[in-house]
Coordinates of C-alpha atoms and ligand atoms in Angstrom, one line a residue:
X1193 CA 83.1 110.0 97.0
X1194 CA 86.2 110.5 95.3
X1195 CA 86.3 108.6 91.9
X1196 CA 89.1 107.7 89.6
X1197 CA 91.0 109.3 88.0
X1198 CA 91.1 111.8 90.8
X1199 CA 94.5 112.5 92.3
X1200 CA 95.3 111.6 95.8
X1201 CA 98.0 113.1 97.9
X1202 CA 100.5 111.2 100.1
X1203 CA 102.5 112.9 102.6
X1204 CA 105.8 110.8 103.0
X1205 CA 107.6 108.9 100.3
X1206 CA 108.7 105.6 102.2
X1207 CA 107.8 102.2 101.5
X1208 CA 104.4 102.3 102.9
X1209 CA 103.6 105.3 100.8
X1210 CA 105.0 103.4 97.9
X1211 CA 102.6 100.3 98.4
X1212 CA 100.0 103.1 98.7
X1213 CA 100.8 104.5 95.2
X1214 CA 100.7 100.8 93.9
X1215 CA 97.3 100.3 95.3
X1216 CA 95.9 103.6 94.2
X1217 CA 97.2 103.1 90.8
X1218 CA 95.5 99.6 90.4
X1219 CA 92.3 101.4 91.3
X1220 CA 92.6 104.1 88.6
X1221 CA 93.8 107.0 90.6
X1222 CA 96.8 109.3 90.3
X1223 CA 99.1 109.9 93.4
X1224 CA 101.2 112.9 94.2
X1225 CA 103.8 112.3 96.9
X1226 CA 105.3 115.1 98.9
X1227 CA 108.6 114.2 100.5
X1228 CA 111.9 116.0 100.8
X1229 CA 114.1 113.1 99.8
X1230 CA 114.5 113.3 95.9
X1231 CA 115.0 109.5 96.0
X1232 CA 112.1 108.5 98.0
X1233 CA 110.6 105.1 97.1
X1234 CA 107.1 106.4 96.7
X1235 CA 108.1 109.5 95.0
X1236 CA 109.7 107.5 92.2
X1237 CA 106.7 105.7 91.1
X1238 CA 104.2 108.5 91.8
X1239 CA 102.7 110.5 89.1
X1240 CA 104.4 113.4 90.7
X1241 CA 106.9 114.1 93.2
X1242 CA 107.1 117.4 95.0
X1243 CA 110.4 117.4 96.7
X1244 CA 109.8 119.7 99.7
X1245 CA 109.6 119.8 103.4
X1246 CA 106.4 119.2 105.3
X1247 CA 106.3 122.8 106.4
X1248 CA 107.0 124.3 103.0
X1249 CA 103.6 126.2 102.6
X1250 CA 104.2 127.2 99.0
X1251 CA 104.6 123.3 98.2
X1252 CA 101.5 122.4 100.4
X1253 CA 99.4 125.1 98.3
X1254 CA 100.3 123.4 95.2
X1255 CA 99.7 120.0 96.6
X1256 CA 96.3 121.1 97.9
X1257 CA 95.4 122.6 94.6
X1258 CA 96.5 119.3 92.7
X1259 CA 95.0 116.8 94.9
X1260 CA 91.3 115.8 95.8
X1261 CA 92.3 114.4 99.2
X1262 CA 95.4 113.8 101.4
X1263 CA 96.6 111.0 103.6
X1264 CA 100.0 110.2 105.2
X1265 CA 102.3 107.2 105.6
X1266 CA 104.5 109.1 108.2
X1267 CA 103.4 109.6 111.6
X1268 CA 105.8 112.6 112.2
X1269 CA 104.1 114.8 109.5
X1270 CA 103.7 117.9 111.7
X1271 CA 99.9 118.2 112.9
X1272 CA 100.2 122.0 111.7
X1273 CA 100.7 120.7 108.1
X1274 CA 97.6 118.3 108.4
X1275 CA 95.5 121.3 110.0
X1276 CA 96.7 123.5 107.2
X1277 CA 95.8 121.2 104.3
X1278 CA 92.3 120.3 105.9
X1279 CA 91.4 124.0 105.3
X1280 CA 91.3 123.0 101.5
X1281 CA 90.5 119.3 101.2
X1282 CA 89.7 116.1 103.1
X1283 CA 92.7 115.0 105.2
X1284 CA 92.5 111.5 106.7
X1285 CA 93.5 110.7 109.4
X1286 CA 92.9 113.9 111.2
X1287 CA 95.6 116.2 112.6
X1288 CA 94.3 115.4 115.9
X1289 CA 94.5 111.6 115.6
X1290 CA 98.0 111.9 114.2
X1291 CA 99.0 114.2 116.9
X1292 CA 98.0 111.7 119.7
X1293 CA 100.0 108.8 118.0
X1294 CA 103.1 110.7 117.2
X1295 CA 103.7 111.7 120.8
X1296 CA 104.3 108.9 123.3
X1297 CA 103.1 111.1 126.2
X1298 CA 99.9 112.1 124.3
X1299 CA 99.5 108.5 123.3
X1300 CA 99.9 106.9 126.8
X1301 CA 97.7 109.8 128.3
X1302 CA 95.0 108.9 125.6
X1303 CA 95.2 105.3 126.6
X1304 CA 94.9 105.9 130.3
X1305 CA 91.9 108.5 129.8
X1306 CA 90.1 105.9 127.8
X1307 CA 90.6 103.0 130.1
X1308 CA 92.6 101.0 127.5
X1309 CA 95.0 98.6 129.0
X1310 CA 98.7 99.7 128.8
X1311 CA 101.8 99.2 130.8
X1312 CA 102.8 101.2 133.9
X1313 CA 104.6 104.5 132.6
X1314 CA 105.6 108.1 133.9
X1315 CA 105.6 111.1 131.6
X1316 CA 109.0 112.5 131.9
X1317 CA 109.5 116.4 131.0
X1318 CA 112.4 117.2 133.3
X1319 CA 114.7 115.5 135.9
X1320 CA 112.6 116.3 138.7
X1321 CA 109.9 114.0 137.1
X1322 CA 112.5 111.3 136.9
X1323 CA 113.5 111.7 140.6
X1324 CA 109.8 111.4 141.4
X1325 CA 109.0 108.5 139.4
X1326 CA 107.7 105.4 141.1
X1327 CA 110.6 102.9 142.0
X1328 CA 108.3 100.0 140.9
X1329 CA 108.9 101.3 137.3
X1330 CA 112.6 100.1 137.2
X1331 CA 114.1 98.2 135.4
X1332 CA 112.6 100.3 132.7
X1333 CA 112.8 101.7 129.1
X1334 CA 113.3 105.4 128.6
X1335 CA 111.9 106.5 125.3
X1336 CA 111.8 109.8 123.7
X1337 CA 108.3 111.2 123.2
X1338 CA 108.8 112.2 119.6
X1339 CA 110.6 110.9 116.6
X1340 CA 111.7 107.5 117.7
X1341 CA 111.3 104.6 115.4
X1342 CA 112.8 101.1 114.9
X1343 CA 114.1 101.1 118.6
X1344 CA 115.8 104.5 118.0
X1345 CA 115.5 107.1 120.9
X1346 CA 115.2 104.3 123.5
X1347 CA 117.3 103.2 126.3
X1348 CA 117.2 100.3 128.8
X1349 CA 117.8 101.5 132.2
X1350 CA 118.3 99.3 135.2
X1351 CA 117.8 102.1 137.9
X1352 CA 117.0 105.9 138.4
X1353 CA 120.7 106.9 138.0
X1354 CA 120.9 105.1 134.5
X1355 CA 117.7 106.8 133.7
X1356 CA 119.1 110.3 134.5
X1357 CA 122.1 109.5 132.4
X1358 CA 120.0 108.4 129.5
X1359 CA 117.6 111.5 129.9
X1360 CA 120.7 113.7 129.7
X1361 CA 121.9 111.8 126.7
X1362 CA 118.7 112.6 125.0
X1363 CA 119.4 116.4 125.7
X1364 CA 116.6 116.5 128.3
X1365 CA 113.9 116.0 125.5
X1366 CA 110.4 115.0 126.9
X1367 CA 110.3 111.2 127.3
X1368 CA 108.3 108.4 128.8
X1369 CA 109.7 106.0 131.3
X1370 CA 108.0 102.6 130.8
X1371 CA 108.3 99.6 132.9
X1372 CA 110.4 96.8 131.2
X1373 CA 107.7 94.1 130.7
X1374 CA 108.5 90.4 130.5
X1375 CA 106.8 89.8 127.1
X1376 CA 105.2 86.3 126.3
X1377 CA 104.9 87.6 122.7
X1378 CA 103.9 90.7 120.7
X1379 CA 100.8 91.2 118.6
X1380 CA 99.5 93.8 116.4
X1381 CA 96.0 94.6 114.8
X1382 CA 95.8 96.7 111.7
X1383 CA 92.4 98.0 110.8
X1384 CA 90.5 100.4 108.5
X1385 CA 87.8 102.6 109.6
X1386 CA 85.6 104.7 107.2
X1387 CA 84.0 108.1 107.7
X1388 CA 80.7 106.4 108.6
X1389 CA 82.5 104.4 111.5
X1390 CA 82.5 101.0 109.6
X1391 CA 85.5 99.1 110.8
X1392 CA 87.4 96.2 109.0
X1393 CA 90.1 94.6 110.9
X1394 CA 92.8 92.2 109.6
X1395 CA 93.3 88.9 111.6
X1396 CA 95.6 89.7 114.7
X1397 CA 99.4 89.1 113.6
X1398 CA 102.3 88.0 115.8
X1399 CA 105.5 89.9 115.7
X1400 CA 109.1 89.0 116.4
X1401 CA 111.6 91.9 116.9
X1402 CA 115.5 91.7 116.5
X1403 CA 117.6 94.6 118.0
X1404 CA 114.2 96.6 118.5
X1405 CA 113.2 96.2 114.8
X1406 CA 110.4 94.2 113.5
X1407 CA 112.0 91.0 112.1
X1408 CA 109.1 88.4 111.4
X1409 CA 105.4 88.8 111.4
X1410 CA 103.1 85.6 111.4
X1411 CA 99.6 85.8 110.6
X1412 CA 97.4 84.5 111.9
X1413 CA 99.0 85.0 115.4
X1414 CA 99.6 81.7 117.1
X1415 CA 97.8 82.5 120.3
X1416 CA 94.3 81.6 121.5
X1417 CA 91.6 82.9 119.5
X1418 CA 90.0 84.6 122.4
X1419 CA 93.3 86.7 123.0
X1420 CA 93.5 87.6 119.4
X1421 CA 89.6 88.5 119.3
X1422 CA 90.3 90.8 122.3
X1423 CA 93.2 92.6 120.6
X1424 CA 90.8 93.4 117.8
X1425 CA 88.3 94.8 120.2
X1426 CA 90.7 97.0 121.9
X1427 CA 92.1 98.2 118.6
X1428 CA 88.5 99.0 117.3
X1429 CA 88.0 100.9 120.5
X1430 CA 91.0 103.0 120.0
X1431 CA 89.9 103.9 116.3
X1432 CA 86.5 104.8 117.5
X1433 CA 87.8 107.1 120.3
X1434 CA 90.3 108.6 117.9
X1435 CA 87.4 109.2 115.5
X1436 CA 90.0 107.5 113.1
X1437 CA 89.5 107.6 109.3
X1438 CA 92.1 105.4 107.3
X1439 CA 94.4 102.4 108.1
X1440 CA 95.6 102.2 111.8
X1441 CA 98.1 99.9 113.4
X1442 CA 98.0 99.0 117.0
X1443 CA 100.9 97.2 118.6
X1444 CA 100.4 94.9 121.8
X1445 CA 102.4 93.3 124.4
X1446 CA 101.3 90.2 125.8
X1447 CA 102.4 89.8 129.5
X1448 CA 101.5 86.9 131.5
X1449 CA 98.6 86.2 129.3
X1450 CA 97.4 89.9 129.6
X1451 CA 97.2 92.3 126.7
X1452 CA 98.8 95.8 126.9
X1453 CA 98.8 98.5 124.2
X1454 CA 102.3 99.4 123.3
X1455 CA 101.8 102.0 120.8
X1456 CA 99.6 103.1 117.6
X1457 CA 100.6 104.0 114.0
X1458 CA 98.4 106.5 112.3
X1459 CA 99.2 104.8 109.0
X1460 CA 99.7 101.3 107.4
X1461 CA 102.0 99.1 109.6
X1462 CA 105.0 96.9 108.6
X1463 CA 103.2 93.9 110.4
X1464 CA 100.4 94.1 107.7
X1465 CA 102.6 94.0 104.7
X1466 CA 101.6 90.4 104.2
X1467 CA 98.0 91.8 103.6
X1468 CA 99.1 92.4 100.0
X1469 CA 99.8 88.7 99.4
X1470 CA 97.6 87.0 101.9
X1471 CA 94.3 88.9 102.2
X1472 CA 91.3 89.6 100.0
X1473 CA 92.0 93.4 100.4
X1474 CA 95.5 94.9 101.3
X1475 CA 95.9 97.5 104.0
X1476 CA 97.1 99.9 101.4
X1477 CA 94.0 99.4 99.3
X1478 CA 92.0 100.0 102.5
X1479 CA 93.7 103.2 103.0
X1480 CA 92.6 104.2 99.5
X1481 CA 89.1 103.1 100.1
X1482 CA 88.7 105.0 103.4
X1483 CA 90.4 108.0 101.8
X1484 CA 88.1 108.2 98.8
X1485 CA 84.9 107.1 100.4
X1486 CA 84.7 103.8 98.7
X1487 CA 83.2 100.9 100.7
X1488 CA 85.9 99.1 102.5
X1489 CA 87.0 95.7 101.3
X1490 CA 87.0 92.4 102.9
X1491 CA 90.0 91.8 105.3
X1492 CA 89.9 88.1 105.4
X1493 CA 93.0 86.1 104.7
X1494 CA 92.9 83.5 102.0
X1495 CA 96.2 82.2 103.1
X1496 CA 98.4 81.9 106.2
X1497 CA 101.6 84.2 106.0
X1498 CA 104.9 84.9 107.5
X1499 CA 106.8 88.0 106.6
X1500 CA 110.3 88.7 107.0
X1501 CA 112.0 92.1 106.9
X1502 CA 115.1 92.7 104.8
X1503 CA 117.5 95.2 106.4
X1504 CA 120.3 97.1 105.0
X1505 CA 123.1 94.9 106.4
X1506 CA 122.2 92.2 104.2
X1507 CA 123.6 94.4 101.3
X1508 CA 127.1 94.1 103.0
X1509 CA 129.2 91.1 102.7
X1510 CA 130.2 91.1 106.2
X1511 CA 126.8 92.4 107.5
X1512 CA 128.2 95.9 108.6
X1513 CA 128.9 99.1 106.7
X1514 CA 132.7 98.7 106.4
X1515 CA 132.5 95.6 104.4
X1516 CA 132.0 95.6 100.6
X1517 CA 128.4 96.3 99.3
X1518 CA 126.6 94.0 96.9
X1519 CA 123.1 92.9 96.0
X1520 CA 121.9 89.9 97.8
X1521 CA 121.3 86.8 95.6
X1522 CA 117.5 86.9 95.2
X1523 CA 117.3 83.8 93.2
X1524 CA 117.6 82.0 96.6
X1525 CA 114.2 83.6 97.4
X1526 CA 112.5 83.3 94.1
X1527 CA 113.1 79.5 94.3
X1528 CA 111.0 79.2 97.4
X1529 CA 107.3 78.0 96.5
X1530 CA 104.8 80.6 97.8
X1531 CA 107.4 83.3 98.4
X1532 CA 106.7 86.8 97.3
X1533 CA 109.7 89.3 97.4
X1534 CA 109.0 93.2 97.6
X1535 CA 112.1 95.6 97.3
X1536 CA 111.7 99.3 98.0
X1537 CA 114.2 100.6 95.7
X1538 CA 115.8 102.6 98.4
X1539 CA 118.8 104.7 97.2
X1540 CA 121.2 103.6 99.7
X1541 CA 121.4 100.4 102.0
X1542 CA 122.3 101.4 105.5
X1543 CA 122.4 98.7 108.4
X1544 CA 119.0 98.5 110.1
X1545 CA 117.2 100.3 107.4
X1546 CA 114.2 98.6 105.9
X1547 CA 115.0 97.7 102.2
X1548 CA 112.5 95.2 101.5
X1549 CA 110.6 92.2 102.8
X1550 CA 109.5 88.8 101.8
X1551 CA 106.1 87.1 102.5
X1552 CA 105.6 83.3 102.3
X1553 CA 102.0 82.3 101.9
X1554 CA 100.4 78.9 102.2
X1555 CA 97.7 76.7 103.7
X1556 CA 98.9 76.5 107.3
X1557 CA 101.0 78.6 109.7
X1558 CA 103.5 76.2 110.8
X1559 CA 104.5 75.4 107.1
X1560 CA 104.8 79.0 106.1
X1561 CA 106.9 79.9 109.3
X1562 CA 109.2 77.1 108.6
X1563 CA 109.5 78.0 105.0
X1564 CA 110.2 81.7 105.6
X1565 CA 112.7 80.9 108.4
X1566 CA 114.6 78.7 106.0
X1567 CA 114.4 81.4 103.2
X1568 CA 115.6 83.9 105.9
X1569 CA 118.7 81.8 106.7
X1570 CA 119.3 80.9 103.1
X1571 CA 119.7 84.6 102.3
X1572 CA 122.1 85.0 105.2
X1573 CA 120.1 86.4 108.1
X1574 CA 121.6 84.3 111.0
X1575 CA 120.9 85.8 114.2
X1576 CA 117.6 86.1 116.1
X1577 CA 115.7 83.5 117.9
X1578 CA 112.4 82.1 116.7
Ligands
ADP515 P1 109.3 101.7 118.0 O1 108.6 103.0 117.7 O2 110.8 101.7 117.7 O3 108.6 100.5 117.3 P2 108.4 100.6 120.4 O4 107.9 101.2 121.7 O5 107.4 99.7 119.7 O6 109.2 101.5 119.6 O7 109.6 99.5 121.0 C1 110.1 98.7 120.1 C2 110.3 97.3 120.7 O8 111.2 97.2 121.8 C3 108.9 96.6 121.1 O9 108.3 96.2 119.8 C4 109.3 95.5 122.1 O10 110.0 94.3 121.5 C5 110.4 96.5 122.9 N1 110.0 97.2 124.0 C6 109.5 98.5 123.9 N2 109.0 98.8 125.2 C7 109.2 97.7 126.0 C8 108.9 97.4 127.4 N3 108.2 98.5 128.2 N4 109.0 96.3 127.9 C9 109.6 95.3 127.1 N5 109.9 95.5 125.8 C10 109.8 96.6 125.2
MG516 MG1 106.7 99.7 117.8

């Protein structure tokens, strides 16, 4: 067991890392963050920020020498970096688990090999793969296998010709071609698993996306309890098969009442931000506990919650980057009972960039959803259907 005031290492300096730093500090640990961005949200509150690339081995040596264990908030950390660090100190999740989650071909293959429900897909490594792909996959979504996020590196394609065009546009990078599913809704399960294999899952959440980016999370999900329970079982099975240690996010599609795994995130997940405000233990505290060998906390929700993401366009008067920039009027949000605002202190607001979020908590789901959507409109987020 790694006890405070030991120093924990965090690869990645985004908002997920920032919440980890806060949770670790609350529990008496120090945190070093490694991230190439000198203004990273986690780096600026860490005990030390190593401004370095993930493959800077001199920096990794220093990081390993200064930390007692290492985790990540960023799935695109090269697996080689995790393998290298693991020679010197505990690294959770493992390079292998991260490698599966960071490549859509490896991820889908893992799901197929383990009999875990997922949508129809084909691995596309060259144009011939596309020419051979089953016609029943169209209309489809072509997604680059690596480095896509928030709907980036994805193209909706009606037929094979459009898919070929999109594949060339992605410079022939390896992709997956997924059948476009008609979604009843989207769910996620975030869980923590420790080295002994104990799993604690948060209640299943419901996610609404806008332009491919998570917009609103509602927890607990407004679905039949049996479906929510089944999603938890599937997520737990994935964690076991990956021999996962840490906090894991699993995204699901619900299609004609059936569950399909969309993707996994080997880190805390945007759809469990609300656990900070609505659960007995947050997903970030669980990440600290799993990493240090402390017993996992109780994941139950003490409140219903609705979380709304605040994207960079909100910082522009006309909601796009060529209009004047200004700070939104947060007093509109602070006036709402049960609302908690979290800003990530990002250096620059870019449209589509996650700059902060708020969570409304309360006794019942319908009320928190209503209050959150009203607050969302009051601050000036007007599009999207809920
Ligand atoms: P990201 O890494 O950007 O989160 P996802 O694969 O989760 O990528 O896609 C983002 C969103 O796009 C999903 O949450 C869903 O709303 C939509 N989407 C992605 N793939 C499909 C699909 N095969 N059918 C229908 N909608 C999809
Ligand atoms: Mg996703």
